[in-house]
C-alpha cells in the first residue's frame, strides 16, 4: 500500500557514511518535532537524478528553509559509500541536502514505491517522489506519473504546494 497524506512515516533505518563506515540513521529521529522534506529517486549518478531531481532541491533549499523546513533529505536505494561519493561530486550537503542511503530498500518498500527494471539492473529501486513530513506525519506527497520524468517531484514543484 502506498503512503498517503495523513500517514505516519514508517520506522526505518537508513545509513550515512561517517568516519569511513556506514552509520545507522533512524528516520523517526530526524522527523520528531520537525518539518522536513524527503525526496526519493531511482539511483545516484543516474541521468535524470543527477541533472534534474537532486539539483532542483539544491536550488530551492533556502526557499524551503524560509517556509519552515528544517531539513531536506534525499534517499536512494544505494549504499552509504555511493551516496557519499555522489554528495562529494555534487556538493549536495553544502547546498542543504542530506544524502541518506536506503541500502536495503526498507523505506522504499514501506512507502509502497519500489519498482524493478531487470534489464538495467534496477531491483527494488525507488520511484521518484517528494514529500513533506511534520512531526512524522506526511502532509504533502507528490509522485511522478510517467516513468523517466521529473516534473511533479522537483524542488520547485513541491515548494509551490506549500
Short mmCIF file of N, CA and C in Angstrom, two decimals:
data_model
loop_
_atom_site.label_atom_id
_atom_site.label_comp_id
_atom_site.label_asym_id
_atom_site.label_seq_id
_atom_site.Cartn_x
_atom_site.Cartn_y
_atom_site.Cartn_z
N UNK A 1 0.84 -1.18 0.00
CA UNK A 1 0.00 0.00 0.00
C UNK A 1 0.89 1.25 0.00
N UNK A 2 0.56 2.20 -0.84
CA UNK A 2 1.34 3.42 -0.93
C UNK A 2 1.03 4.36 0.24
N UNK A 3 2.05 5.09 0.62
CA UNK A 3 1.91 6.09 1.67
C UNK A 3 0.97 7.19 1.19
N UNK A 4 0.21 7.77 2.10
CA UNK A 4 -0.74 8.83 1.77
C UNK A 4 -0.61 9.98 2.75
N UNK A 5 -1.16 11.12 2.37
CA UNK A 5 -1.21 12.25 3.28
C UNK A 5 -1.96 11.82 4.53
N UNK A 6 -1.43 12.19 5.68
CA UNK A 6 -2.02 11.82 6.97
C UNK A 6 -1.40 10.59 7.59
N UNK A 7 -0.66 9.81 6.80
CA UNK A 7 0.01 8.61 7.32
C UNK A 7 1.26 9.00 8.12
N UNK A 8 1.59 8.14 9.07
CA UNK A 8 2.84 8.28 9.81
C UNK A 8 3.94 7.57 9.03
N UNK A 9 5.09 8.22 8.94
CA UNK A 9 6.22 7.57 8.27
C UNK A 9 6.59 6.30 9.01
N UNK A 10 6.99 5.28 8.28
CA UNK A 10 7.37 4.01 8.94
C UNK A 10 8.70 4.16 9.70
N UNK A 11 8.86 3.31 10.71
CA UNK A 11 10.12 3.22 11.45
C UNK A 11 11.12 2.46 10.57
N UNK A 12 12.12 3.16 10.07
CA UNK A 12 13.13 2.52 9.23
C UNK A 12 14.51 3.04 9.60
N UNK A 13 15.51 2.25 9.21
CA UNK A 13 16.89 2.64 9.41
C UNK A 13 17.53 2.88 8.05
N UNK A 14 18.06 4.07 7.88
CA UNK A 14 18.82 4.43 6.69
C UNK A 14 20.28 4.49 7.11
N UNK A 15 21.19 4.76 6.19
CA UNK A 15 22.60 4.85 6.56
C UNK A 15 23.25 6.07 5.93
N UNK A 16 24.31 6.51 6.60
CA UNK A 16 25.14 7.62 6.12
C UNK A 16 26.58 7.27 6.46
N UNK A 17 27.47 7.55 5.54
CA UNK A 17 28.89 7.28 5.78
C UNK A 17 29.44 8.26 6.81
N UNK A 18 30.01 7.71 7.88
CA UNK A 18 30.63 8.52 8.93
C UNK A 18 31.93 7.85 9.33
N UNK A 19 33.02 8.59 9.24
CA UNK A 19 34.35 8.06 9.56
C UNK A 19 34.66 6.80 8.76
N UNK A 20 34.22 6.77 7.50
CA UNK A 20 34.54 5.67 6.60
C UNK A 20 33.67 4.44 6.73
N UNK A 21 32.68 4.47 7.60
CA UNK A 21 31.79 3.31 7.79
C UNK A 21 30.33 3.76 7.76
N UNK A 22 29.44 2.87 7.31
CA UNK A 22 28.02 3.21 7.32
C UNK A 22 27.50 3.30 8.76
N UNK A 23 26.86 4.41 9.08
CA UNK A 23 26.26 4.60 10.41
C UNK A 23 24.74 4.58 10.26
N UNK A 24 24.06 3.90 11.19
CA UNK A 24 22.60 3.84 11.11
C UNK A 24 21.97 5.19 11.45
N UNK A 25 20.94 5.53 10.71
CA UNK A 25 20.17 6.76 10.92
C UNK A 25 18.71 6.35 11.06
N UNK A 26 18.15 6.57 12.24
CA UNK A 26 16.72 6.27 12.45
C UNK A 26 15.91 7.43 11.87
N UNK A 27 15.07 7.14 10.91
CA UNK A 27 14.30 8.19 10.26
C UNK A 27 13.41 8.91 11.28
N UNK A 28 12.86 8.18 12.22
CA UNK A 28 11.98 8.81 13.22
C UNK A 28 12.73 9.85 14.05
N UNK A 29 14.03 9.65 14.27
CA UNK A 29 14.82 10.65 15.00
C UNK A 29 14.94 11.94 14.21
N UNK A 30 14.95 11.84 12.88
CA UNK A 30 15.08 13.03 12.03
C UNK A 30 13.76 13.78 11.91
N UNK A 31 12.63 13.11 12.14
CA UNK A 31 11.33 13.73 11.91
C UNK A 31 10.64 14.21 13.18
N UNK A 32 11.03 13.69 14.31
CA UNK A 32 10.34 14.01 15.57
C UNK A 32 10.39 15.51 15.85
N UNK A 33 9.20 16.13 15.91
CA UNK A 33 9.09 17.53 16.24
C UNK A 33 9.63 18.48 15.18
N UNK A 34 9.81 17.98 13.97
CA UNK A 34 10.41 18.79 12.91
C UNK A 34 9.58 18.74 11.64
N UNK A 35 9.77 19.75 10.81
CA UNK A 35 9.19 19.79 9.47
C UNK A 35 10.34 19.53 8.50
N UNK A 36 10.22 18.45 7.74
CA UNK A 36 11.29 18.08 6.81
C UNK A 36 10.70 17.72 5.45
N UNK A 37 11.57 17.73 4.47
CA UNK A 37 11.24 17.26 3.12
C UNK A 37 12.07 16.01 2.88
N UNK A 38 11.45 14.99 2.31
CA UNK A 38 12.16 13.79 1.87
C UNK A 38 11.82 13.59 0.40
N UNK A 39 12.86 13.40 -0.39
CA UNK A 39 12.59 13.04 -1.78
C UNK A 39 13.41 11.80 -2.12
N UNK A 40 12.81 10.96 -2.94
CA UNK A 40 13.46 9.72 -3.34
C UNK A 40 13.58 9.65 -4.84
N UNK A 41 14.61 8.94 -5.27
CA UNK A 41 14.88 8.82 -6.69
C UNK A 41 15.49 7.46 -7.00
N UNK A 42 15.48 7.05 -8.25
CA UNK A 42 15.90 5.70 -8.61
C UNK A 42 17.37 5.37 -8.34
N UNK A 43 18.29 6.32 -8.53
CA UNK A 43 19.67 5.95 -8.32
C UNK A 43 20.66 7.09 -8.38
N UNK A 44 21.62 7.05 -7.48
CA UNK A 44 22.72 8.01 -7.50
C UNK A 44 23.47 7.88 -8.82
N UNK A 45 23.98 8.97 -9.31
CA UNK A 45 24.78 9.04 -10.53
C UNK A 45 24.00 8.70 -11.80
N UNK A 46 22.69 8.54 -11.72
CA UNK A 46 21.91 8.27 -12.93
C UNK A 46 21.52 9.60 -13.57
N UNK A 47 21.17 9.55 -14.84
CA UNK A 47 20.94 10.75 -15.64
C UNK A 47 20.01 11.79 -15.05
N UNK A 48 18.73 11.51 -15.03
CA UNK A 48 17.74 12.49 -14.57
C UNK A 48 17.93 12.82 -13.09
N UNK A 49 18.34 11.85 -12.31
CA UNK A 49 18.56 12.08 -10.88
C UNK A 49 19.67 13.10 -10.66
N UNK A 50 20.73 13.00 -11.46
CA UNK A 50 21.88 13.88 -11.32
C UNK A 50 21.72 15.23 -12.00
N UNK A 51 20.94 15.28 -13.08
CA UNK A 51 20.84 16.53 -13.83
C UNK A 51 19.59 17.34 -13.49
N UNK A 52 18.57 16.69 -12.94
CA UNK A 52 17.31 17.40 -12.67
C UNK A 52 16.85 17.32 -11.22
N UNK A 53 16.65 16.08 -10.73
CA UNK A 53 15.97 15.92 -9.45
C UNK A 53 16.79 16.48 -8.28
N UNK A 54 17.98 15.96 -8.07
CA UNK A 54 18.82 16.45 -6.97
C UNK A 54 19.11 17.95 -7.10
N UNK A 55 19.52 18.43 -8.27
CA UNK A 55 19.80 19.87 -8.38
C UNK A 55 18.59 20.76 -8.05
N UNK A 56 17.38 20.28 -8.33
CA UNK A 56 16.20 21.09 -8.04
C UNK A 56 16.05 21.36 -6.55
N UNK A 57 16.42 20.40 -5.72
CA UNK A 57 16.34 20.61 -4.28
C UNK A 57 17.54 21.40 -3.76
N UNK A 58 18.67 21.28 -4.42
CA UNK A 58 19.82 22.11 -4.06
C UNK A 58 19.50 23.58 -4.34
N UNK A 59 18.84 23.86 -5.47
CA UNK A 59 18.47 25.23 -5.84
C UNK A 59 17.45 25.84 -4.90
N UNK A 60 16.55 25.01 -4.37
CA UNK A 60 15.42 25.52 -3.60
C UNK A 60 15.58 25.37 -2.09
N UNK A 61 16.73 24.91 -1.63
CA UNK A 61 16.87 24.64 -0.18
C UNK A 61 16.63 25.88 0.67
N UNK A 62 17.12 27.03 0.25
CA UNK A 62 16.90 28.27 1.03
C UNK A 62 15.42 28.64 1.06
N UNK A 63 14.72 28.45 -0.05
CA UNK A 63 13.29 28.76 -0.10
C UNK A 63 12.50 27.82 0.81
N UNK A 64 12.89 26.55 0.87
CA UNK A 64 12.23 25.62 1.79
C UNK A 64 12.49 26.05 3.24
N UNK A 65 13.72 26.42 3.52
CA UNK A 65 14.06 26.86 4.87
C UNK A 65 13.21 28.07 5.26
N UNK A 66 12.99 28.98 4.34
CA UNK A 66 12.16 30.16 4.60
C UNK A 66 10.71 29.77 4.90
N UNK A 67 10.30 28.59 4.43
CA UNK A 67 8.93 28.10 4.68
C UNK A 67 8.88 27.20 5.93
N UNK A 68 9.97 27.16 6.70
CA UNK A 68 9.98 26.40 7.96
C UNK A 68 10.48 24.98 7.85
N UNK A 69 10.98 24.57 6.70
CA UNK A 69 11.53 23.23 6.54
C UNK A 69 12.92 23.21 7.18
N UNK A 70 13.14 22.28 8.09
CA UNK A 70 14.39 22.21 8.84
C UNK A 70 15.45 21.34 8.19
N UNK A 71 15.03 20.40 7.33
CA UNK A 71 16.00 19.53 6.67
C UNK A 71 15.39 18.99 5.39
N UNK A 72 16.22 18.86 4.37
CA UNK A 72 15.83 18.21 3.11
C UNK A 72 16.68 16.95 3.02
N UNK A 73 16.02 15.81 2.86
CA UNK A 73 16.71 14.52 2.80
C UNK A 73 16.47 13.88 1.44
N UNK A 74 17.55 13.47 0.80
CA UNK A 74 17.49 12.71 -0.45
C UNK A 74 17.78 11.26 -0.11
N UNK A 75 16.91 10.36 -0.56
CA UNK A 75 17.16 8.92 -0.36
C UNK A 75 17.21 8.22 -1.72
N UNK A 76 18.04 7.20 -1.76
CA UNK A 76 18.13 6.36 -2.94
C UNK A 76 18.51 4.96 -2.48
N UNK A 77 18.10 3.97 -3.25
CA UNK A 77 18.46 2.58 -2.94
C UNK A 77 19.88 2.35 -3.46
N UNK A 78 20.81 2.83 -2.68
CA UNK A 78 22.24 2.68 -2.93
C UNK A 78 22.88 2.49 -1.57
N UNK A 79 24.16 2.14 -1.55
CA UNK A 79 24.84 2.02 -0.27
C UNK A 79 25.38 3.37 0.18
N UNK A 80 25.83 3.43 1.43
CA UNK A 80 26.30 4.69 2.01
C UNK A 80 27.52 5.24 1.29
N UNK A 81 28.39 4.36 0.77
CA UNK A 81 29.58 4.82 0.05
C UNK A 81 29.19 5.53 -1.24
N UNK A 82 28.23 4.97 -1.96
CA UNK A 82 27.77 5.58 -3.21
C UNK A 82 27.12 6.93 -2.93
N UNK A 83 26.26 6.99 -1.92
CA UNK A 83 25.61 8.25 -1.60
C UNK A 83 26.62 9.31 -1.16
N UNK A 84 27.65 8.90 -0.44
CA UNK A 84 28.69 9.83 -0.02
C UNK A 84 29.49 10.33 -1.23
N UNK A 85 29.82 9.44 -2.15
CA UNK A 85 30.56 9.83 -3.35
C UNK A 85 29.72 10.78 -4.20
N UNK A 86 28.42 10.51 -4.30
CA UNK A 86 27.53 11.38 -5.07
C UNK A 86 27.44 12.75 -4.42
N UNK A 87 27.38 12.78 -3.09
CA UNK A 87 27.36 14.04 -2.35
C UNK A 87 28.65 14.82 -2.62
N UNK A 88 29.78 14.13 -2.58
CA UNK A 88 31.07 14.78 -2.82
C UNK A 88 31.11 15.38 -4.23
N UNK A 89 30.63 14.62 -5.21
CA UNK A 89 30.65 15.10 -6.59
C UNK A 89 29.72 16.28 -6.82
N UNK A 90 28.53 16.24 -6.22
CA UNK A 90 27.52 17.27 -6.49
C UNK A 90 27.56 18.45 -5.53
N UNK A 91 28.12 18.25 -4.34
CA UNK A 91 28.09 19.30 -3.32
C UNK A 91 26.72 19.45 -2.68
N UNK A 92 25.91 18.41 -2.72
CA UNK A 92 24.53 18.48 -2.21
C UNK A 92 24.46 18.92 -0.76
N UNK A 93 25.27 18.32 0.11
CA UNK A 93 25.18 18.67 1.53
C UNK A 93 25.57 20.13 1.77
N UNK A 94 26.50 20.64 0.98
CA UNK A 94 26.88 22.05 1.11
C UNK A 94 25.74 22.98 0.71
N UNK A 95 24.83 22.47 -0.10
CA UNK A 95 23.67 23.25 -0.55
C UNK A 95 22.42 22.94 0.28
N UNK A 96 22.56 22.18 1.36
CA UNK A 96 21.44 21.96 2.27
C UNK A 96 20.65 20.69 2.06
N UNK A 97 21.21 19.71 1.35
CA UNK A 97 20.50 18.44 1.12
C UNK A 97 21.29 17.32 1.80
N UNK A 98 20.64 16.62 2.72
CA UNK A 98 21.24 15.48 3.42
C UNK A 98 21.07 14.24 2.57
N UNK A 99 22.15 13.54 2.31
CA UNK A 99 22.12 12.35 1.46
C UNK A 99 22.13 11.10 2.34
N UNK A 100 21.05 10.31 2.29
CA UNK A 100 20.94 9.09 3.09
C UNK A 100 20.68 7.90 2.18
N UNK A 101 21.32 6.79 2.52
CA UNK A 101 21.17 5.56 1.74
C UNK A 101 20.02 4.72 2.29
N UNK A 102 19.14 4.33 1.40
CA UNK A 102 18.10 3.33 1.72
C UNK A 102 18.64 1.99 1.25
N UNK A 103 19.74 1.59 1.85
CA UNK A 103 20.57 0.48 1.39
C UNK A 103 19.83 -0.84 1.23
N UNK A 104 18.84 -1.11 2.05
CA UNK A 104 18.09 -2.36 1.98
C UNK A 104 16.70 -2.15 1.38
N UNK A 105 16.47 -0.98 0.81
CA UNK A 105 15.18 -0.64 0.22
C UNK A 105 14.06 -0.68 1.27
N UNK A 106 14.43 -0.48 2.52
CA UNK A 106 13.48 -0.57 3.63
C UNK A 106 12.42 0.54 3.55
N UNK A 107 12.86 1.78 3.39
CA UNK A 107 11.91 2.88 3.30
C UNK A 107 11.13 2.80 1.99
N UNK A 108 11.81 2.56 0.91
CA UNK A 108 11.16 2.46 -0.40
C UNK A 108 10.04 1.43 -0.39
N UNK A 109 10.29 0.26 0.17
CA UNK A 109 9.25 -0.78 0.25
C UNK A 109 8.13 -0.38 1.20
N UNK A 110 8.48 0.19 2.34
CA UNK A 110 7.46 0.59 3.33
C UNK A 110 6.54 1.68 2.78
N UNK A 111 7.08 2.54 1.91
CA UNK A 111 6.26 3.58 1.29
C UNK A 111 5.42 3.06 0.12
N UNK A 112 5.70 1.83 -0.30
CA UNK A 112 4.99 1.25 -1.44
C UNK A 112 5.45 1.83 -2.76
N UNK A 113 6.72 2.23 -2.84
CA UNK A 113 7.22 2.93 -4.02
C UNK A 113 8.36 2.19 -4.73
N UNK A 114 8.47 0.90 -4.52
CA UNK A 114 9.54 0.13 -5.17
C UNK A 114 9.16 -0.27 -6.59
N UNK A 115 10.18 -0.35 -7.44
CA UNK A 115 9.97 -0.84 -8.80
C UNK A 115 11.22 -1.58 -9.26
N UNK A 116 11.08 -2.42 -10.27
CA UNK A 116 12.19 -3.19 -10.83
C UNK A 116 12.27 -2.94 -12.34
N UNK A 117 13.49 -2.87 -12.84
CA UNK A 117 13.76 -2.86 -14.28
C UNK A 117 14.98 -3.77 -14.47
N UNK A 118 14.75 -5.11 -14.50
CA UNK A 118 15.87 -6.05 -14.58
C UNK A 118 16.87 -5.82 -15.71
N UNK A 119 16.44 -5.42 -16.91
CA UNK A 119 17.44 -5.26 -17.98
C UNK A 119 18.53 -4.22 -17.68
N UNK A 120 18.25 -3.28 -16.79
CA UNK A 120 19.27 -2.28 -16.46
C UNK A 120 19.82 -2.46 -15.04
N UNK A 121 19.43 -3.55 -14.39
CA UNK A 121 19.96 -3.85 -13.06
C UNK A 121 19.28 -3.12 -11.92
N UNK A 122 18.07 -2.60 -12.14
CA UNK A 122 17.32 -1.94 -11.08
C UNK A 122 16.40 -2.95 -10.42
N UNK A 123 16.64 -3.21 -9.15
CA UNK A 123 15.79 -4.10 -8.35
C UNK A 123 15.45 -3.38 -7.06
N UNK A 124 14.15 -3.36 -6.73
CA UNK A 124 13.64 -2.69 -5.53
C UNK A 124 14.13 -1.24 -5.47
N UNK A 125 14.17 -0.59 -6.61
CA UNK A 125 14.58 0.82 -6.67
C UNK A 125 13.40 1.71 -6.30
N UNK A 126 13.67 2.95 -6.03
CA UNK A 126 12.67 3.89 -5.56
C UNK A 126 12.07 4.69 -6.71
N UNK A 127 10.74 4.70 -6.77
CA UNK A 127 10.06 5.58 -7.71
C UNK A 127 10.33 7.01 -7.28
N UNK A 128 10.29 7.91 -8.22
CA UNK A 128 10.53 9.32 -7.92
C UNK A 128 9.37 9.89 -7.11
N UNK A 129 9.68 10.47 -5.93
CA UNK A 129 8.67 11.08 -5.08
C UNK A 129 9.27 12.25 -4.33
N UNK A 130 8.39 13.09 -3.78
CA UNK A 130 8.79 14.17 -2.89
C UNK A 130 7.67 14.33 -1.87
N UNK A 131 8.03 14.47 -0.61
CA UNK A 131 7.01 14.64 0.41
C UNK A 131 7.47 15.59 1.50
N UNK A 132 6.49 16.14 2.19
CA UNK A 132 6.72 16.98 3.36
C UNK A 132 6.20 16.21 4.55
N UNK A 133 6.99 16.20 5.62
CA UNK A 133 6.64 15.48 6.84
C UNK A 133 6.72 16.46 8.01
N UNK A 134 5.67 16.48 8.82
CA UNK A 134 5.67 17.31 10.02
C UNK A 134 5.45 16.40 11.22
N UNK A 135 6.46 16.36 12.09
CA UNK A 135 6.43 15.52 13.28
C UNK A 135 6.08 14.06 12.95
N UNK A 136 6.65 13.57 11.87
CA UNK A 136 6.46 12.17 11.47
C UNK A 136 5.23 11.89 10.63
N UNK A 137 4.39 12.89 10.39
CA UNK A 137 3.16 12.72 9.62
C UNK A 137 3.33 13.35 8.23
N UNK A 138 2.95 12.62 7.20
CA UNK A 138 3.03 13.12 5.83
C UNK A 138 1.94 14.17 5.61
N UNK A 139 2.36 15.38 5.22
CA UNK A 139 1.40 16.46 4.96
C UNK A 139 1.24 16.77 3.47
N UNK A 140 2.25 16.44 2.67
CA UNK A 140 2.20 16.62 1.21
C UNK A 140 2.96 15.45 0.59
N UNK A 141 2.46 14.96 -0.54
CA UNK A 141 3.20 13.94 -1.29
C UNK A 141 2.96 14.13 -2.77
N UNK A 142 4.02 13.99 -3.52
CA UNK A 142 3.94 14.06 -4.97
C UNK A 142 4.75 12.91 -5.55
N UNK A 143 4.17 12.25 -6.55
CA UNK A 143 4.85 11.15 -7.24
C UNK A 143 4.83 11.44 -8.73
N UNK A 144 5.87 10.98 -9.40
CA UNK A 144 5.86 11.08 -10.86
C UNK A 144 4.89 10.05 -11.42
N UNK A 145 4.17 10.45 -12.44
CA UNK A 145 3.21 9.55 -13.08
C UNK A 145 3.89 8.79 -14.22
N UNK A 146 4.61 9.51 -15.05
CA UNK A 146 5.26 8.90 -16.21
C UNK A 146 6.69 8.49 -15.84
N UNK A 147 7.10 7.29 -16.25
CA UNK A 147 8.48 6.88 -15.97
C UNK A 147 9.47 7.79 -16.70
N UNK A 148 10.64 7.91 -16.15
CA UNK A 148 11.75 8.68 -16.70
C UNK A 148 11.45 10.17 -16.83
N UNK A 149 10.51 10.67 -16.01
CA UNK A 149 10.25 12.11 -15.99
C UNK A 149 10.54 12.64 -14.60
N UNK A 150 10.76 13.93 -14.54
CA UNK A 150 10.97 14.60 -13.26
C UNK A 150 10.32 15.97 -13.38
N UNK A 151 9.01 15.99 -13.23
CA UNK A 151 8.24 17.22 -13.34
C UNK A 151 7.49 17.53 -12.05
N UNK A 152 6.77 16.54 -11.53
CA UNK A 152 5.91 16.73 -10.36
C UNK A 152 6.67 16.67 -9.04
N UNK A 153 7.89 16.15 -9.07
CA UNK A 153 8.62 15.89 -7.82
C UNK A 153 9.86 16.77 -7.64
N UNK A 154 9.99 17.80 -8.43
CA UNK A 154 11.14 18.69 -8.28
C UNK A 154 10.98 19.54 -7.02
N UNK A 155 12.08 20.15 -6.64
CA UNK A 155 12.02 21.08 -5.52
C UNK A 155 11.04 22.20 -5.78
N UNK A 156 11.07 22.74 -6.99
CA UNK A 156 10.16 23.84 -7.33
C UNK A 156 8.70 23.40 -7.26
N UNK A 157 8.38 22.22 -7.79
CA UNK A 157 7.00 21.74 -7.78
C UNK A 157 6.50 21.54 -6.35
N UNK A 158 7.34 20.94 -5.50
CA UNK A 158 6.91 20.73 -4.11
C UNK A 158 6.81 22.06 -3.38
N UNK A 159 7.72 22.95 -3.60
CA UNK A 159 7.69 24.27 -2.97
C UNK A 159 6.40 25.00 -3.29
N UNK A 160 5.92 24.86 -4.52
CA UNK A 160 4.66 25.52 -4.93
C UNK A 160 3.45 25.00 -4.18
N UNK A 161 3.54 23.83 -3.54
CA UNK A 161 2.39 23.29 -2.79
C UNK A 161 2.35 23.82 -1.36
N UNK A 162 3.43 24.43 -0.90
CA UNK A 162 3.49 24.91 0.48
C UNK A 162 2.96 26.34 0.61
#
